[in-house]
PDB file of C-alpha atoms in Angstrom:
ATOM      1  CA  MET G 124      16.162 -18.338 -25.539  1.00  0.00           C
ATOM      2  CA  LYS G 125      16.068 -15.247 -27.787  1.00  0.00           C
ATOM      3  CA  LYS G 126      13.464 -13.603 -25.531  1.00  0.00           C
ATOM      4  CA  LEU G 127      15.474 -14.389 -22.424  1.00  0.00           C
ATOM      5  CA  PHE G 128      18.601 -12.859 -24.009  1.00  0.00           C
ATOM      6  CA  SER G 129      16.600  -9.739 -24.917  1.00  0.00           C
ATOM      7  CA  ALA G 130      15.331  -9.504 -21.345  1.00  0.00           C
ATOM      8  CA  MET G 131      18.869  -9.670 -19.985  1.00  0.00           C
ATOM      9  CA  LEU G 132      20.011  -6.907 -22.367  1.00  0.00           C
ATOM     10  CA  ALA G 133      17.074  -4.724 -21.348  1.00  0.00           C
ATOM     11  CA  PHE G 134      17.804  -5.315 -17.683  1.00  0.00           C
ATOM     12  CA  ILE G 135      21.457  -4.347 -18.121  1.00  0.00           C
ATOM     13  CA  PHE G 136      20.292  -1.143 -19.796  1.00  0.00           C
ATOM     14  CA  LEU G 137      17.977  -0.401 -16.880  1.00  0.00           C
ATOM     15  CA  VAL G 138      20.720  -0.878 -14.325  1.00  0.00           C
ATOM     16  CA  SER G 139      22.967   1.459 -16.304  1.00  0.00           C
ATOM     17  CA  ALA G 140      20.207   4.036 -16.642  1.00  0.00           C
ATOM     18  CA  ALA G 141      19.512   3.932 -12.926  1.00  0.00           C
ATOM     19  CA  VAL G 142      22.423   6.259 -12.202  1.00  0.00           C
ATOM     20  CA  ILE G 143      20.875   8.970 -14.389  1.00  0.00           C
ATOM     21  CA  PRO G 144      19.124  11.599 -12.234  1.00  0.00           C
ATOM     22  CA  ALA G 145      15.349  11.329 -12.375  1.00  0.00           C
ATOM     23  CA  GLU G 146      12.408  12.491 -10.327  1.00  0.00           C
ATOM     24  CA  CYS G 147      12.743  10.918  -6.917  1.00  0.00           C
ATOM     25  CA  VAL G 148       9.747   8.851  -5.868  1.00  0.00           C
ATOM     26  CA  SER G 149       9.534   9.569  -2.157  1.00  0.00           C
ATOM     27  CA  SER G 150       7.117   8.670   0.599  1.00  0.00           C
ATOM     28  CA  GLU G 151       7.505  12.259   1.808  1.00  0.00           C
ATOM     29  CA  ASP G 152       5.790  13.757  -1.248  1.00  0.00           C
ATOM     30  CA  VAL G 153       2.362  14.130   0.338  1.00  0.00           C
ATOM     31  CA  SER G 154      -0.055  16.996  -0.142  1.00  0.00           C
ATOM     32  CA  VAL G 155      -3.633  17.293   1.034  1.00  0.00           C
ATOM     33  CA  ASN G 156      -6.395  19.500  -0.346  1.00  0.00           C
ATOM     34  CA  LEU G 157      -9.014  19.973   2.344  1.00  0.00           C
ATOM     35  CA  SER G 158     -11.876  19.700  -0.138  1.00  0.00           C
ATOM     36  CA  SER G 159     -10.723  16.396  -1.667  1.00  0.00           C
ATOM     37  CA  VAL G 160      -8.040  13.754  -1.497  1.00  0.00           C
ATOM     38  CA  ASP G 161      -4.803  14.749  -3.217  1.00  0.00           C
ATOM     39  CA  TYR G 162      -2.185  12.223  -2.201  1.00  0.00           C
ATOM     40  CA  ASN G 163       0.505  10.555  -4.289  1.00  0.00           C
ATOM     41  CA  GLY G 164      -0.009   7.115  -2.779  1.00  0.00           C
ATOM     42  CA  ASP G 165      -2.700   4.658  -3.781  1.00  0.00           C
ATOM     43  CA  LYS G 166      -6.118   6.260  -4.109  1.00  0.00           C
ATOM     44  CA  VAL G 167      -8.794   3.643  -3.638  1.00  0.00           C
ATOM     45  CA  ALA G 168     -12.271   3.555  -5.128  1.00  0.00           C
ATOM     46  CA  VAL G 169     -15.331   2.303  -3.296  1.00  0.00           C
ATOM     47  CA  ARG G 170     -18.923   1.876  -4.443  1.00  0.00           C
ATOM     48  CA  ALA G 171     -21.599   2.682  -1.885  1.00  0.00           C
ATOM     49  CA  LYS G 172     -25.071   4.162  -1.588  1.00  0.00           C
ATOM     50  CA  GLN G 173     -26.042   7.087   0.586  1.00  0.00           C
ATOM     51  CA  GLY G 174     -26.304   5.926   4.190  1.00  0.00           C
ATOM     52  CA  ASP G 175     -24.150   2.804   3.718  1.00  0.00           C
ATOM     53  CA  THR G 176     -21.617   1.955   6.406  1.00  0.00           C
ATOM     54  CA  VAL G 177     -18.097   1.967   4.972  1.00  0.00           C
ATOM     55  CA  GLU G 178     -15.335   0.452   7.082  1.00  0.00           C
ATOM     56  CA  ILE G 179     -11.581   0.651   6.474  1.00  0.00           C
ATOM     57  CA  VAL G 180      -9.945  -2.313   8.178  1.00  0.00           C
ATOM     58  CA  THR G 181      -6.232  -2.631   9.000  1.00  0.00           C
ATOM     59  CA  ILE G 182      -4.855  -6.133   9.542  1.00  0.00           C
ATOM     60  CA  VAL G 183      -1.459  -7.491  10.557  1.00  0.00           C
ATOM     61  CA  ARG G 184      -0.287 -10.964   9.519  1.00  0.00           C
ATOM     62  CA  ASN G 185       2.691 -13.244  10.244  1.00  0.00           C
ATOM     63  CA  ALA G 186       4.676 -10.648  12.181  1.00  0.00           C
ATOM     64  CA  LYS G 187       6.677 -11.290  15.343  1.00  0.00           C
ATOM     65  CA  LEU G 188       7.420  -9.086  18.350  1.00  0.00           C
ATOM     66  CA  VAL G 189       5.399  -6.174  16.967  1.00  0.00           C
ATOM     67  CA  ASN G 190       5.731  -3.091  19.175  1.00  0.00           C
ATOM     68  CA  GLY G 191       4.155  -0.188  17.264  1.00  0.00           C
ATOM     69  CA  LEU G 192       2.254   0.903  14.173  1.00  0.00           C
ATOM     70  CA  LEU G 193       1.535   4.373  12.745  1.00  0.00           C
ATOM     71  CA  ILE G 194      -0.872   4.961   9.838  1.00  0.00           C
ATOM     72  CA  ASN G 195      -2.259   7.987   7.988  1.00  0.00           C
ATOM     73  CA  MET G 196      -5.648   7.778   6.279  1.00  0.00           C
ATOM     74  CA  TYR G 197      -6.873  10.458   3.887  1.00  0.00           C
ATOM     75  CA  TYR G 198     -10.521  10.482   2.820  1.00  0.00           C
ATOM     76  CA  ASP G 199     -12.867  12.658   0.787  1.00  0.00           C
ATOM     77  CA  SER G 200     -14.935  14.365   3.479  1.00  0.00           C
ATOM     78  CA  GLU G 201     -17.522  15.423   0.890  1.00  0.00           C
ATOM     79  CA  LEU G 202     -18.364  11.764   0.259  1.00  0.00           C
ATOM     80  CA  LEU G 203     -17.571  10.058   3.568  1.00  0.00           C
ATOM     81  CA  GLY G 204     -18.532  11.157   7.072  1.00  0.00           C
ATOM     82  CA  PHE G 205     -16.232   9.847   9.806  1.00  0.00           C
ATOM     83  CA  GLU G 206     -18.037   8.120  12.701  1.00  0.00           C
ATOM     84  CA  ASP G 207     -15.671   6.020  14.781  1.00  0.00           C
ATOM     85  CA  LEU G 208     -12.257   4.381  15.102  1.00  0.00           C
ATOM     86  CA  GLN G 209     -12.357   0.993  16.773  1.00  0.00           C
ATOM     87  CA  LYS G 210      -9.590  -1.389  17.761  1.00  0.00           C
ATOM     88  CA  THR G 211      -9.055  -4.820  19.222  1.00  0.00           C
ATOM     89  CA  ASN G 212      -7.728  -5.353  22.745  1.00  0.00           C
ATOM     90  CA  LEU G 213      -4.206  -5.958  21.457  1.00  0.00           C
ATOM     91  CA  GLY G 214      -2.749  -2.558  22.192  1.00  0.00           C
ATOM     92  CA  ARG G 215      -3.204   1.083  23.186  1.00  0.00           C
ATOM     93  CA  LEU G 216      -4.705   3.291  20.488  1.00  0.00           C
ATOM     94  CA  LEU G 217      -3.701   6.919  20.011  1.00  0.00           C
ATOM     95  CA  VAL G 218      -5.698   9.138  17.638  1.00  0.00           C
ATOM     96  CA  ASN G 219      -4.790  12.462  16.075  1.00  0.00           C
ATOM     97  CA  THR G 220      -7.197  14.207  13.672  1.00  0.00           C
ATOM     98  CA  PRO G 221      -5.883  17.698  12.901  1.00  0.00           C
ATOM     99  CA  ASP G 222      -7.603  18.004   9.496  1.00  0.00           C
ATOM    100  CA  SER G 223     -11.168  17.378   8.384  1.00  0.00           C
ATOM    101  CA  ASN G 224     -10.100  14.730   5.864  1.00  0.00           C
ATOM    102  CA  ARG G 225      -7.124  13.076   7.578  1.00  0.00           C
ATOM    103  CA  ILE G 226      -6.996  10.587  10.419  1.00  0.00           C
ATOM    104  CA  THR G 227      -3.659   9.625  11.944  1.00  0.00           C
ATOM    105  CA  TRP G 228      -3.527   6.850  14.478  1.00  0.00           C
ATOM    106  CA  SER G 229      -0.949   4.691  16.151  1.00  0.00           C
ATOM    107  CA  ILE G 230      -1.170   1.479  18.127  1.00  0.00           C
ATOM    108  CA  MET G 231       1.318   0.655  20.851  1.00  0.00           C
ATOM    109  CA  PHE G 232       1.412  -3.078  21.512  1.00  0.00           C
ATOM    110  CA  ALA G 233       2.779  -4.905  24.553  1.00  0.00           C
ATOM    111  CA  ALA G 234       6.252  -3.805  25.651  1.00  0.00           C
ATOM    112  CA  SER G 235       7.430  -7.388  25.159  1.00  0.00           C
ATOM    113  CA  GLY G 236       5.965  -7.422  21.639  1.00  0.00           C
ATOM    114  CA  THR G 237       2.920  -9.090  20.089  1.00  0.00           C
ATOM    115  CA  ASN G 238       3.077 -12.050  17.689  1.00  0.00           C
ATOM    116  CA  PHE G 239       0.620 -12.337  14.788  1.00  0.00           C
ATOM    117  CA  GLU G 240       0.242 -15.818  13.291  1.00  0.00           C
ATOM    118  CA  ASN G 241      -2.730 -15.127  10.997  1.00  0.00           C
ATOM    119  CA  ASP G 242      -4.618 -12.127   9.632  1.00  0.00           C
ATOM    120  CA  THR G 243      -5.637 -10.094  12.684  1.00  0.00           C
ATOM    121  CA  GLU G 244      -7.742  -6.937  12.616  1.00  0.00           C
ATOM    122  CA  VAL G 245      -6.034  -4.221  14.651  1.00  0.00           C
ATOM    123  CA  SER G 246      -8.246  -1.242  13.799  1.00  0.00           C
ATOM    124  CA  VAL G 247     -11.489  -0.382  11.995  1.00  0.00           C
ATOM    125  CA  LEU G 248     -12.389   3.097  10.727  1.00  0.00           C
ATOM    126  CA  LYS G 249     -16.142   3.586  10.329  1.00  0.00           C
ATOM    127  CA  PHE G 250     -17.711   6.068   7.900  1.00  0.00           C
ATOM    128  CA  LYS G 251     -21.177   6.823   6.545  1.00  0.00           C
ATOM    129  CA  ALA G 252     -21.595   7.489   2.844  1.00  0.00           C
ATOM    130  CA  LYS G 253     -22.962  11.039   2.527  1.00  0.00           C
ATOM    131  CA  SER G 254     -24.216  10.372  -0.996  1.00  0.00           C
ATOM    132  CA  ASP G 255     -24.140   7.649  -3.634  1.00  0.00           C
ATOM    133  CA  ILE G 256     -20.531   6.850  -4.573  1.00  0.00           C
ATOM    134  CA  ALA G 257     -19.771   5.471  -8.046  1.00  0.00           C
ATOM    135  CA  SER G 258     -17.549   2.402  -8.334  1.00  0.00           C
ATOM    136  CA  ASP G 259     -14.765   4.391 -10.019  1.00  0.00           C
ATOM    137  CA  THR G 260     -14.732   7.206  -7.434  1.00  0.00           C
ATOM    138  CA  LYS G 261     -11.459   7.167  -5.519  1.00  0.00           C
ATOM    139  CA  CYS G 262     -12.354   8.516  -2.115  1.00  0.00           C
ATOM    140  CA  PHE G 263      -9.613   7.417   0.293  1.00  0.00           C
ATOM    141  CA  SER G 264      -5.931   6.584   0.501  1.00  0.00           C
ATOM    142  CA  TYR G 265      -3.548   5.515   3.220  1.00  0.00           C
ATOM    143  CA  SER G 266       0.119   5.368   4.073  1.00  0.00           C
ATOM    144  CA  ILE G 267       1.940   3.191   6.593  1.00  0.00           C
ATOM    145  CA  GLU G 268       4.408   5.509   8.278  1.00  0.00           C
ATOM    146  CA  GLU G 269       5.964   3.206  10.883  1.00  0.00           C
ATOM    147  CA  PHE G 270       5.832  -0.496  11.688  1.00  0.00           C
ATOM    148  CA  TYR G 271       8.477  -1.688  14.103  1.00  0.00           C
ATOM    149  CA  ASN G 272       9.402  -4.381  16.618  1.00  0.00           C
ATOM    150  CA  THR G 273      10.590  -4.289  20.223  1.00  0.00           C
ATOM    151  CA  SER G 274      14.106  -3.331  19.058  1.00  0.00           C
ATOM    152  CA  TYR G 275      12.580  -0.409  17.081  1.00  0.00           C
ATOM    153  CA  SER G 276      13.701  -2.094  13.870  1.00  0.00           C
ATOM    154  CA  GLU G 277      11.398  -1.629  10.871  1.00  0.00           C
ATOM    155  CA  LEU G 278       9.221  -4.625  10.012  1.00  0.00           C
ATOM    156  CA  SER G 279       8.101  -5.610   6.516  1.00  0.00           C
ATOM    157  CA  HIS G 280       5.146  -3.579   5.279  1.00  0.00           C
ATOM    158  CA  SER G 281       3.993  -6.644   3.354  1.00  0.00           C
ATOM    159  CA  ASP G 282       2.801  -7.895   6.767  1.00  0.00           C
ATOM    160  CA  ILE G 283       0.120  -5.170   6.818  1.00  0.00           C
ATOM    161  CA  ASP G 284      -2.975  -4.946   4.657  1.00  0.00           C
ATOM    162  CA  VAL G 285      -5.884  -2.505   4.480  1.00  0.00           C
ATOM    163  CA  PHE G 286      -9.227  -3.420   2.966  1.00  0.00           C
ATOM    164  CA  CYS G 287     -12.766  -2.094   2.839  1.00  0.00           C
ATOM    165  CA  ARG G 288     -16.134  -3.392   4.000  1.00  0.00           C
ATOM    166  CA  VAL G 289     -19.474  -1.934   2.890  1.00  0.00           C
ATOM    167  CA  ASN G 290     -22.374  -2.839   5.172  1.00  0.00           C
ATOM    168  CA  GLY G 291     -20.248  -5.634   6.619  1.00  0.00           C
ATOM    169  CA  ASN G 292     -19.286  -7.190   3.260  1.00  0.00           C
ATOM    170  CA  ARG G 293     -15.635  -7.198   2.306  1.00  0.00           C
ATOM    171  CA  ILE G 294     -15.026  -5.610  -1.098  1.00  0.00           C
ATOM    172  CA  ILE G 295     -12.184  -7.738  -2.461  1.00  0.00           C
ATOM    173  CA  GLU G 296     -11.906  -5.960  -5.814  1.00  0.00           C
ATOM    174  CA  LEU G 297     -10.946  -2.653  -4.208  1.00  0.00           C
ATOM    175  CA  PHE G 298      -7.355  -3.740  -3.900  1.00  0.00           C
ATOM    176  CA  SER G 299      -6.953  -5.764  -7.090  1.00  0.00           C
ATOM    177  CA  PRO G 300      -3.282  -4.884  -7.517  1.00  0.00           C
ATOM    178  CA  ILE G 301      -1.393  -3.868 -10.601  1.00  0.00           C
ATOM    179  CA  TYR G 302       1.670  -5.881  -9.650  1.00  0.00           C
ATOM    180  CA  GLY G 303       4.865  -4.154 -10.695  1.00  0.00           C
ATOM    181  CA  ASP G 304       3.314  -0.677 -11.115  1.00  0.00           C
ATOM    182  CA  ALA G 305       6.109   1.130  -9.269  1.00  0.00           C
ATOM    183  CA  ASN G 306       5.443   4.602 -10.686  1.00  0.00           C
ATOM    184  CA  ASN G 307       1.680   4.409 -10.024  1.00  0.00           C
ATOM    185  CA  ASP G 308       0.595   5.207 -13.587  1.00  0.00           C
ATOM    186  CA  GLY G 309      -1.865   2.323 -13.828  1.00  0.00           C
ATOM    187  CA  LYS G 310       0.204   0.067 -16.101  1.00  0.00           C
ATOM    188  CA  VAL G 311       3.361  -2.056 -16.100  1.00  0.00           C
ATOM    189  CA  SER G 312       6.277  -0.937 -18.246  1.00  0.00           C
ATOM    190  CA  ASN G 313      10.068  -0.708 -18.298  1.00  0.00           C
ATOM    191  CA  ALA G 314       9.701   2.610 -16.461  1.00  0.00           C
ATOM    192  CA  ASP G 315       8.531   0.588 -13.445  1.00  0.00           C
ATOM    193  CA  ALA G 316      11.560  -1.684 -13.704  1.00  0.00           C
ATOM    194  CA  LEU G 317      13.801   1.396 -13.730  1.00  0.00           C
ATOM    195  CA  ALA G 318      12.029   2.827 -10.650  1.00  0.00           C
ATOM    196  CA  ILE G 319      12.631  -0.461  -8.828  1.00  0.00           C
ATOM    197  CA  VAL G 320      16.312  -0.523  -9.812  1.00  0.00           C
ATOM    198  CA  ARG G 321      16.713   3.019  -8.497  1.00  0.00           C
ATOM    199  CA  HIS G 322      15.032   1.957  -5.254  1.00  0.00           C
ATOM    200  CA  ALA G 323      17.294  -1.099  -4.973  1.00  0.00           C
ATOM    201  CA  ILE G 324      20.475   0.957  -5.354  1.00  0.00           C
ATOM    202  CA  LYS G 325      19.069   3.667  -3.035  1.00  0.00           C
ATOM    203  CA  ALA G 326      19.028   6.349  -5.736  1.00  0.00           C
ATOM    204  CA  SER G 327      15.379   6.982  -4.799  1.00  0.00           C
ATOM    205  CA  VAL G 328      12.792   5.542  -2.423  1.00  0.00           C
ATOM    206  CA  LEU G 329       9.512   3.890  -3.368  1.00  0.00           C
ATOM    207  CA  PRO G 330       6.543   4.916  -1.206  1.00  0.00           C
ATOM    208  CA  LEU G 331       5.695   2.336   1.425  1.00  0.00           C
ATOM    209  CA  ASP G 332       2.272   1.626  -0.072  1.00  0.00           C
ATOM    210  CA  ARG G 333       3.890   0.397  -3.331  1.00  0.00           C
ATOM    211  CA  LEU G 334       6.501  -1.934  -1.883  1.00  0.00           C
ATOM    212  CA  GLN G 335       4.222  -4.970  -1.577  1.00  0.00           C
ATOM    213  CA  ARG G 336       3.012  -4.859  -5.174  1.00  0.00           C
ATOM    214  CA  CYS G 337       6.570  -4.288  -6.448  1.00  0.00           C
ATOM    215  CA  ASP G 338       7.837  -7.467  -4.793  1.00  0.00           C
ATOM    216  CA  VAL G 339       6.722  -9.357  -7.899  1.00  0.00           C
ATOM    217  CA  ASN G 340       8.856 -12.446  -7.245  1.00  0.00           C
ATOM    218  CA  GLY G 341       7.409 -12.795  -3.740  1.00  0.00           C
ATOM    219  CA  ASP G 342      10.665 -13.069  -1.803  1.00  0.00           C
ATOM    220  CA  GLY G 343       9.700 -10.409   0.754  1.00  0.00           C
ATOM    221  CA  LYS G 344      11.917  -7.601  -0.565  1.00  0.00           C
ATOM    222  CA  VAL G 345      12.175  -5.260  -3.553  1.00  0.00           C
ATOM    223  CA  THR G 346      15.412  -5.787  -5.484  1.00  0.00           C
ATOM    224  CA  ASN G 347      16.884  -5.885  -8.985  1.00  0.00           C
ATOM    225  CA  ALA G 348      15.424  -9.385  -9.305  1.00  0.00           C
ATOM    226  CA  ASP G 349      11.953  -7.829  -9.313  1.00  0.00           C
ATOM    227  CA  ALA G 350      13.032  -5.357 -11.992  1.00  0.00           C
ATOM    228  CA  LEU G 351      14.189  -8.280 -14.140  1.00  0.00           C
ATOM    229  CA  GLN G 352      10.824 -10.013 -13.687  1.00  0.00           C
ATOM    230  CA  ILE G 353       9.083  -6.859 -14.919  1.00  0.00           C
ATOM    231  CA  THR G 354      11.393  -6.560 -17.923  1.00  0.00           C
ATOM    232  CA  ARG G 355      10.640 -10.171 -18.885  1.00  0.00           C
ATOM    233  CA  TYR G 356       6.932  -9.455 -18.456  1.00  0.00           C
ATOM    234  CA  CYS G 357       7.086  -6.351 -20.665  1.00  0.00           C
ATOM    235  CA  ILE G 358       8.697  -8.182 -23.608  1.00  0.00           C
ATOM    236  CA  GLY G 359       6.170 -10.997 -23.357  1.00  0.00           C
ATOM    237  CA  TYR G 360       8.518 -13.638 -21.977  1.00  0.00           C
ATOM    238  CA  LYS G 361       6.219 -14.031 -18.948  1.00  0.00           C
ATOM    239  CA  SER G 362       2.425 -13.611 -18.894  1.00  0.00           C
ATOM    240  CA  LYS G 363       2.206 -13.115 -15.121  1.00  0.00           C
ATOM    241  CA  PHE G 364       4.394 -12.642 -12.062  1.00  0.00           C
ATOM    242  CA  PRO G 365       5.211 -15.303  -9.441  1.00  0.00           C
ATOM    243  CA  ILE G 366       2.957 -13.516  -6.910  1.00  0.00           C
ATOM    244  CA  GLY G 367       0.005 -13.341  -9.306  1.00  0.00           C
ATOM    245  CA  GLU G 368      -1.443 -11.882 -12.461  1.00  0.00           C
ATOM    246  CA  SER G 369      -1.461  -8.107 -12.782  1.00  0.00           C
ATOM    247  CA  VAL G 370      -4.932  -6.743 -13.533  1.00  0.00           C
TER     248      VAL G 370
END
C-alpha cells in the first residue's frame, strides 16, 4: 500500500510538471547524413556477413478498411547495398528514392479499403551486406509517416510492424523493445513517464515509432495511464508491464 501511495504521489508530480516547457519530442525532427544514418527514431542493429541477403519486411495486422500507407526507411549505404523493393498483390506501390541512403515508399490499397485479419507482409526491402556487420551496429531506421483508412482517418500505428530477415531467417531479437522508453535513451525512468504525460495532454508529440512501445498497458493508446504504469515500475511496485517485460 505504501508503494502504491508513493506511485500516486509521483504521478501527480509528473502531471504537474508536464506544463513546464521542455524540449518537444517531435516526429518532424529528422536529419540525414549521407554517409551514415543520423535519425532520431529507432536505429536498429543487424548482424550479417559480407554477401548476406538482408530483408526489411513491413507487415500490417488486424486493421480494417486500410486505404494507404507511407513509410521512410533510412539505411547505412556503406554497410548495406539496396537491391530491390518487393510487394504483395494487395495494392499499388509507389517508390521515391531521392537520397543514396533513404527509401520512401507508399502503398495505395483498394479504393473500398483492404481488411487485414492476421500478420500480412505488404512490402520487402532487399539489401546485400557490403561487409561483415557486427551485432551491435545500428545500420537502419524507419518511420511510419501515414497510415489511414478509406475516410482518410489515421489508423493505429500499433497495427504495423517492421522486422528483419537475414538469408531468409527472421531475426526476432532485433526489435526486443524497451517498453516505456519514451525519450529513446535506452532505459526506463520517470523522464519517460513525463514525456508520455506531455504527449497525452498535447504539450508535445511522441514520434510514431515510439507509440507502440509506450502503450505499456496494452489498451491501444498512449495516455496518462501508461505514465502511471511506468512510475509504478520505476519505484519497484511492478517488475514488468502488462504488455511484457522491458529488456
